[in-house]
Structures are given as C-alpha cells and as structure tokens.
PDB file of C-alpha atoms in Angstrom:
ATOM      1  CA  ASP A   1      21.447 -15.896  21.018  1.00 53.00           C
ATOM      2  CA  GLU A   2      22.379 -16.284  24.699  1.00 75.00           C
ATOM      3  CA  LEU A   3      19.281 -14.316  25.827  1.00 78.00           C
ATOM      4  CA  SER A   4      16.812 -16.308  23.716  1.00 78.00           C
ATOM      5  CA  GLY A   5      15.826 -19.936  24.088  1.00 80.00           C
ATOM      6  CA  ASN A   6      12.925 -22.340  23.475  1.00 79.00           C
ATOM      7  CA  ARG A   7      10.695 -20.505  25.970  1.00 82.00           C
ATOM      8  CA  LEU A   8      11.953 -16.915  25.705  1.00 81.00           C
ATOM      9  CA  LEU A   9      12.647 -14.567  22.825  1.00 76.00           C
ATOM     10  CA  VAL A  10      14.335 -11.242  23.454  1.00 81.00           C
ATOM     11  CA  THR A  11      13.726  -8.562  20.779  1.00 83.00           C
ATOM     12  CA  LYS A  12      14.919  -5.047  20.130  1.00 86.00           C
ATOM     13  CA  TRP A  13      12.853  -1.929  20.082  1.00 92.00           C
ATOM     14  CA  VAL A  14      12.875  -0.151  16.742  1.00 93.00           C
ATOM     15  CA  ASP A  15      11.977   3.569  16.513  1.00 95.00           C
ATOM     16  CA  GLY A  16       9.879   4.490  13.498  1.00 95.00           C
ATOM     17  CA  GLU A  17       6.384   5.034  12.154  1.00 95.00           C
ATOM     18  CA  ARG A  18       3.953   2.741  10.420  1.00 93.00           C
ATOM     19  CA  LEU A  19       4.698   2.704   6.754  1.00 90.00           C
ATOM     20  CA  SER A  20       0.980   3.050   6.032  1.00 86.00           C
ATOM     21  CA  MET A  21       0.785   6.267   8.104  1.00 89.00           C
ATOM     22  CA  SER A  22       4.043   7.926   7.010  1.00 90.00           C
ATOM     23  CA  LYS A  23       3.900  11.206   5.028  1.00 91.00           C
ATOM     24  CA  GLU A  24       7.546  10.868   3.826  1.00 90.00           C
ATOM     25  CA  ASP A  25       8.320  10.931   0.118  1.00 90.00           C
ATOM     26  CA  ASP A  26      10.075   7.542   0.160  1.00 90.00           C
ATOM     27  CA  VAL A  27       7.046   5.446   1.234  1.00 89.00           C
ATOM     28  CA  GLY A  28       6.455   4.192  -2.332  1.00 87.00           C
ATOM     29  CA  ARG A  29      10.058   3.109  -2.566  1.00 89.00           C
ATOM     30  CA  LEU A  30       9.827   1.354   0.816  1.00 91.00           C
ATOM     31  CA  CYS A  31       6.658  -0.459  -0.270  1.00 88.00           C
ATOM     32  CA  GLY A  32       8.688  -1.782  -3.214  1.00 86.00           C
ATOM     33  CA  VAL A  33      11.471  -2.856  -0.803  1.00 91.00           C
ATOM     34  CA  ALA A  34       8.813  -4.708   1.316  1.00 90.00           C
ATOM     35  CA  LEU A  35       7.452  -6.531  -1.718  1.00 84.00           C
ATOM     36  CA  ASN A  36      10.958  -7.487  -2.833  1.00 86.00           C
ATOM     37  CA  ALA A  37      11.812  -8.609   0.724  1.00 90.00           C
ATOM     38  CA  TYR A  38       8.740 -10.837   0.977  1.00 87.00           C
ATOM     39  CA  LEU A  39       9.319 -12.318  -2.494  1.00 85.00           C
ATOM     40  CA  THR A  40      13.039 -12.914  -1.625  1.00 88.00           C
ATOM     41  CA  MET A  41      11.965 -14.599   1.610  1.00 89.00           C
ATOM     42  CA  LEU A  42       9.563 -16.838  -0.233  1.00 86.00           C
ATOM     43  CA  LEU A  43      11.589 -17.642  -3.337  1.00 86.00           C
ATOM     44  CA  ASP A  44      15.142 -17.689  -2.026  1.00 89.00           C
ATOM     45  CA  THR A  45      14.739 -19.037   1.504  1.00 91.00           C
ATOM     46  CA  GLY A  46      11.414 -20.841   1.276  1.00 90.00           C
ATOM     47  CA  LEU A  47      10.101 -18.990   4.311  1.00 90.00           C
ATOM     48  CA  LEU A  48       6.928 -16.959   4.304  1.00 87.00           C
ATOM     49  CA  HIS A  49       6.155 -14.276   6.874  1.00 88.00           C
ATOM     50  CA  CYS A  50       2.446 -14.952   7.578  1.00 84.00           C
ATOM     51  CA  ASP A  51       1.548 -11.649   9.291  1.00 84.00           C
ATOM     52  CA  PRO A  52       2.362  -8.831   6.850  1.00 80.00           C
ATOM     53  CA  HIS A  53      -0.297  -6.285   8.092  1.00 81.00           C
ATOM     54  CA  PRO A  54       0.454  -2.548   8.220  1.00 80.00           C
ATOM     55  CA  GLY A  55       1.422  -2.615  11.905  1.00 84.00           C
ATOM     56  CA  ASN A  56       4.337  -4.855  11.087  1.00 89.00           C
ATOM     57  CA  LEU A  57       5.901  -2.564   8.489  1.00 92.00           C
ATOM     58  CA  LEU A  58       7.796   0.467   9.815  1.00 94.00           C
ATOM     59  CA  ARG A  59       9.735   3.311   8.277  1.00 95.00           C
ATOM     60  CA  THR A  60      12.715   3.798  10.548  1.00 96.00           C
ATOM     61  CA  LEU A  61      13.931   7.200  11.535  1.00 96.00           C
ATOM     62  CA  ASP A  62      16.791   6.883   9.002  1.00 95.00           C
ATOM     63  CA  GLY A  63      14.426   5.990   6.132  1.00 95.00           C
ATOM     64  CA  LYS A  64      14.788   2.235   6.102  1.00 96.00           C
ATOM     65  CA  LEU A  65      12.196  -0.505   6.072  1.00 96.00           C
ATOM     66  CA  CYS A  66      11.745  -2.599   9.239  1.00 95.00           C
ATOM     67  CA  ILE A  67       9.614  -5.729   9.053  1.00 93.00           C
ATOM     68  CA  LEU A  68       8.376  -6.786  12.500  1.00 91.00           C
ATOM     69  CA  ASP A  69       6.931  -9.905  14.106  1.00 87.00           C
ATOM     70  CA  PHE A  70       8.416 -13.010  12.606  1.00 82.00           C
ATOM     71  CA  GLY A  71       6.376 -15.132  15.067  1.00 80.00           C
ATOM     72  CA  MET A  72       4.255 -16.604  12.271  1.00 84.00           C
ATOM     73  CA  CYS A  73       6.472 -17.944   9.545  1.00 87.00           C
ATOM     74  CA  ILE A  74       6.147 -21.202   7.603  1.00 89.00           C
ATOM     75  CA  GLU A  75       8.418 -23.121   5.320  1.00 92.00           C
ATOM     76  CA  VAL A  76       6.945 -23.324   1.838  1.00 89.00           C
ATOM     77  CA  GLU A  77       7.863 -26.120  -0.639  1.00 89.00           C
ATOM     78  CA  LYS A  78       9.170 -25.028  -4.076  1.00 87.00           C
ATOM     79  CA  ASP A  79       6.108 -25.962  -6.116  1.00 84.00           C
ATOM     80  CA  LEU A  80       3.856 -24.121  -3.622  1.00 88.00           C
ATOM     81  CA  GLN A  81       6.107 -21.036  -3.743  1.00 88.00           C
ATOM     82  CA  TYR A  82       5.516 -20.681  -7.490  1.00 87.00           C
ATOM     83  CA  GLY A  83       1.876 -21.507  -7.115  1.00 89.00           C
ATOM     84  CA  LEU A  84       1.447 -18.616  -4.626  1.00 87.00           C
ATOM     85  CA  ILE A  85       3.195 -16.245  -7.006  1.00 86.00           C
ATOM     86  CA  GLU A  86       1.002 -17.329  -9.937  1.00 90.00           C
ATOM     87  CA  TYR A  87      -2.173 -17.028  -7.747  1.00 86.00           C
ATOM     88  CA  ILE A  88      -1.324 -13.472  -6.638  1.00 80.00           C
ATOM     89  CA  SER A  89      -0.383 -12.360 -10.171  1.00 84.00           C
ATOM     90  CA  HIS A  90      -3.689 -13.772 -11.499  1.00 84.00           C
ATOM     91  CA  LEU A  91      -5.648 -11.954  -8.828  1.00 75.00           C
ATOM     92  CA  MET A  92      -3.861  -8.644  -9.446  1.00 74.00           C
ATOM     93  CA  SER A  93      -4.237  -8.926 -13.263  1.00 81.00           C
ATOM     94  CA  GLU A  94      -7.944  -9.955 -12.901  1.00 77.00           C
ATOM     95  CA  ASP A  95      -7.245 -13.179 -14.824  1.00 83.00           C
ATOM     96  CA  TYR A  96     -10.327 -14.784 -13.243  1.00 77.00           C
ATOM     97  CA  GLN A  97     -10.315 -17.807 -15.540  1.00 80.00           C
ATOM     98  CA  ALA A  98      -6.924 -18.966 -14.150  1.00 87.00           C
ATOM     99  CA  ILE A  99      -7.715 -18.541 -10.436  1.00 84.00           C
ATOM    100  CA  PRO A 100      -9.912 -21.620  -9.831  1.00 86.00           C
ATOM    101  CA  GLY A 101      -6.988 -23.773 -11.029  1.00 88.00           C
ATOM    102  CA  ASP A 102      -4.641 -21.822  -8.758  1.00 89.00           C
ATOM    103  CA  LEU A 103      -6.868 -22.475  -5.761  1.00 87.00           C
ATOM    104  CA  ILE A 104      -6.966 -26.188  -6.619  1.00 88.00           C
ATOM    105  CA  ARG A 105      -3.170 -26.400  -7.079  1.00 88.00           C
ATOM    106  CA  LEU A 106      -2.650 -24.620  -3.799  1.00 89.00           C
ATOM    107  CA  GLY A 107      -4.928 -27.154  -2.061  1.00 88.00           C
ATOM    108  CA  PHE A 108      -7.583 -24.620  -0.994  1.00 86.00           C
ATOM    109  CA  VAL A 109     -10.309 -26.258  -3.080  1.00 86.00           C
ATOM    110  CA  PRO A 110     -10.744 -29.935  -4.053  1.00 89.00           C
ATOM    111  CA  PRO A 111     -10.164 -30.901  -7.731  1.00 89.00           C
ATOM    112  CA  GLY A 112     -13.368 -30.734  -9.856  1.00 87.00           C
ATOM    113  CA  GLN A 113     -14.843 -27.701  -8.067  1.00 84.00           C
ATOM    114  CA  GLU A 114     -13.832 -25.101 -10.601  1.00 79.00           C
ATOM    115  CA  ALA A 115     -17.355 -24.266 -11.736  1.00 80.00           C
ATOM    116  CA  MET A 116     -18.567 -23.880  -8.144  1.00 80.00           C
ATOM    117  CA  ILE A 117     -15.792 -21.334  -7.480  1.00 78.00           C
ATOM    118  CA  GLN A 118     -16.814 -19.335 -10.536  1.00 75.00           C
ATOM    119  CA  ARG A 119     -20.526 -19.398  -9.637  1.00 76.00           C
ATOM    120  CA  ALA A 120     -19.905 -18.366  -5.996  1.00 77.00           C
ATOM    121  CA  GLY A 121     -17.960 -15.234  -6.937  1.00 74.00           C
ATOM    122  CA  VAL A 122     -15.103 -16.203  -4.657  1.00 74.00           C
ATOM    123  CA  VAL A 123     -12.486 -15.076  -7.154  1.00 73.00           C
ATOM    124  CA  GLU A 124     -13.948 -11.608  -7.651  1.00 71.00           C
ATOM    125  CA  ALA A 125     -14.374 -11.166  -3.835  1.00 73.00           C
ATOM    126  CA  LEU A 126     -10.679 -12.048  -3.256  1.00 72.00           C
ATOM    127  CA  SER A 127      -9.663  -9.673  -5.992  1.00 70.00           C
ATOM    128  CA  VAL A 128     -11.698  -6.776  -4.499  1.00 70.00           C
ATOM    129  CA  ILE A 129     -10.196  -7.408  -1.039  1.00 70.00           C
ATOM    130  CA  LEU A 130      -6.606  -7.575  -2.290  1.00 69.00           C
ATOM    131  CA  LYS A 131      -7.015  -4.471  -4.417  1.00 70.00           C
ATOM    132  CA  GLN A 132      -8.362  -2.600  -1.410  1.00 71.00           C
ATOM    133  CA  LEU A 133      -5.425  -3.760   0.710  1.00 68.00           C
ATOM    134  CA  ALA A 134      -2.950  -2.775  -2.029  1.00 66.00           C
ATOM    135  CA  GLN A 135      -4.316   0.772  -2.024  1.00 69.00           C
ATOM    136  CA  GLY A 136      -2.978   1.131   1.524  1.00 65.00           C
ATOM    137  CA  GLY A 137      -4.121   3.360   4.270  1.00 65.00           C
ATOM    138  CA  GLY A 138      -4.683   0.557   6.755  1.00 65.00           C
ATOM    139  CA  PRO A 139      -7.953  -0.950   7.951  1.00 71.00           C
ATOM    140  CA  LYS A 140      -9.742   2.403   8.459  1.00 75.00           C
ATOM    141  CA  LYS A 141      -9.182   3.505   4.837  1.00 76.00           C
ATOM    142  CA  VAL A 142     -10.224   0.064   3.510  1.00 76.00           C
ATOM    143  CA  GLN A 143     -13.377   0.282   5.633  1.00 77.00           C
ATOM    144  CA  GLU A 144     -14.055   3.840   4.362  1.00 81.00           C
ATOM    145  CA  ARG A 145     -13.683   2.723   0.751  1.00 79.00           C
ATOM    146  CA  PHE A 146     -15.969  -0.297   1.296  1.00 76.00           C
ATOM    147  CA  ILE A 147     -18.607   1.884   2.933  1.00 76.00           C
ATOM    148  CA  LYS A 148     -18.412   4.348   0.073  1.00 81.00           C
ATOM    149  CA  GLN A 149     -18.797   1.507  -2.463  1.00 77.00           C
ATOM    150  CA  ILE A 150     -21.869   0.181  -0.562  1.00 76.00           C
ATOM    151  CA  GLN A 151     -23.365   3.630  -0.282  1.00 79.00           C
ATOM    152  CA  ASP A 152     -22.833   4.111  -4.024  1.00 82.00           C
ATOM    153  CA  GLU A 153     -24.926   0.995  -4.624  1.00 79.00           C
ATOM    154  CA  PHE A 154     -27.622   1.432  -1.960  1.00 79.00           C
ATOM    155  CA  GLY A 155     -27.570   5.201  -1.305  1.00 82.00           C
ATOM    156  CA  ASP A 156     -26.984   7.027   1.916  1.00 79.00           C
ATOM    157  CA  ILE A 157     -29.361   5.190   4.282  1.00 81.00           C
ATOM    158  CA  PRO A 158     -29.312   4.493   8.001  1.00 83.00           C
ATOM    159  CA  ARG A 159     -27.082   1.563   9.061  1.00 78.00           C
ATOM    160  CA  GLU A 160     -29.978  -0.614  10.182  1.00 84.00           C
ATOM    161  CA  GLU A 161     -31.732  -0.264   6.857  1.00 85.00           C
ATOM    162  CA  LEU A 162     -28.480  -0.875   5.047  1.00 79.00           C
ATOM    163  CA  ARG A 163     -27.867  -4.038   7.133  1.00 79.00           C
ATOM    164  CA  ASP A 164     -31.365  -5.277   6.272  1.00 82.00           C
ATOM    165  CA  LYS A 165     -30.843  -4.656   2.494  1.00 78.00           C
ATOM    166  CA  MET A 166     -27.406  -6.396   2.614  1.00 73.00           C
ATOM    167  CA  LYS A 167     -28.887  -9.401   4.473  1.00 75.00           C
ATOM    168  CA  ALA A 168     -31.757  -9.662   1.955  1.00 77.00           C
ATOM    169  CA  LYS A 169     -29.302  -9.455  -0.920  1.00 71.00           C
ATOM    170  CA  PHE A 170     -27.115 -12.251   0.539  1.00 67.00           C
ATOM    171  CA  GLU A 171     -30.223 -14.381   1.159  1.00 71.00           C
ATOM    172  CA  GLU A 172     -31.342 -13.856  -2.406  1.00 71.00           C
ATOM    173  CA  LEU A 173     -27.901 -14.826  -3.772  1.00 60.00           C
ATOM    174  CA  ASN A 174     -27.878 -17.863  -1.473  1.00 60.00           C
ATOM    175  CA  ARG A 175     -31.320 -19.037  -2.687  1.00 65.00           C
ATOM    176  CA  ALA A 176     -30.175 -18.599  -6.275  1.00 61.00           C
ATOM    177  CA  GLY A 177     -27.179 -20.827  -5.545  1.00 53.00           C
ATOM    178  CA  GLU A 178     -24.687 -18.035  -6.168  1.00 49.00           C
ATOM    179  CA  LEU A 179     -23.096 -18.195  -2.744  1.00 45.00           C
TER     180      LEU A 179
END
C-alpha cells in the first residue's frame, strides 16, 4: 500500500506461462478455476474484471492460476449480475429465443427491438464468436478456425477473390434488410 497511490501502482512480476499455451495436464482444471473466480468476483463482490483475454490468464510455475491486469474492473448492480449470467447461459445453450430479451434487460438494445435483433442475426453471430473463444487456443487458433469455416463455404480461393465474395454477400444481406 505504501508504494501505490492515486497516480502510481506498483505490481509484482509473476513467473508462468499463458494458460492458453500451456501443455500441462491441469489446464482444464485451471480453466474451471478461472470460470469460478470470475463468477465469484461477479456474484459475491459485484466486481467484474473486464479484460479476461488469454494474455491475462497464467499458469504459475507451481500449477496455480494467476489472473493479471485488474486495470479495467467495474462494479455491477445485483440485477445486472444475474442478467449477465442468464445472457451467457442462453448464448452457450443456443437458446436464441431468450437472447433478445436478455439484450434488452442488459440495456444493449432498446425495448421493442426484439424482431430486429432476430432478423439481423446478431444472436447467432455472438454465439459463434463465444463458442470460438471458448474452444481456446488464443486469437491465432480462433482466426484459423474462422478461415477454415469460410474456406469450407467458399472453397480455397485467393484472398482478394474471397474478400470480394464476402463483400458481395454482406451487401446482399444488407439490401435484403438482414443486417
């Protein structure tokens, strides 16, 4: 405490490796510990760590989880805490019918816009992104899986041609009012 103040924060170096890059057998267990830690933070203390990317989760040399970088934390009101949990559970269970209501209760979307959310495919896109992130491997693995998914749909074509086809597809969806 005596080294930190309003304008200076002193931290400690922690030796370890990124959880997403570790080859140790206990990574699955540590992922469960991380999930429990974030849920405990949210539901017991009302604080939410807003930067939970793979670079902020370490496996220490002695096999413990270390969560780094608490620079972005917010205090979350009780009703919002449960709303976030419901939203995430609906995404993960692919309960797409419940998600527009979640987004409205969380204040992301104004009331009365449920049909627009369904038409735009927002819910499915969020679900795909969260599922990719949940599979782990960091940004490079997520990118590899997305590229494979796109190649499965469009074939193995040069990037420029792929970019043109993707642009045309988005323009078509936009004209049809689906975006």
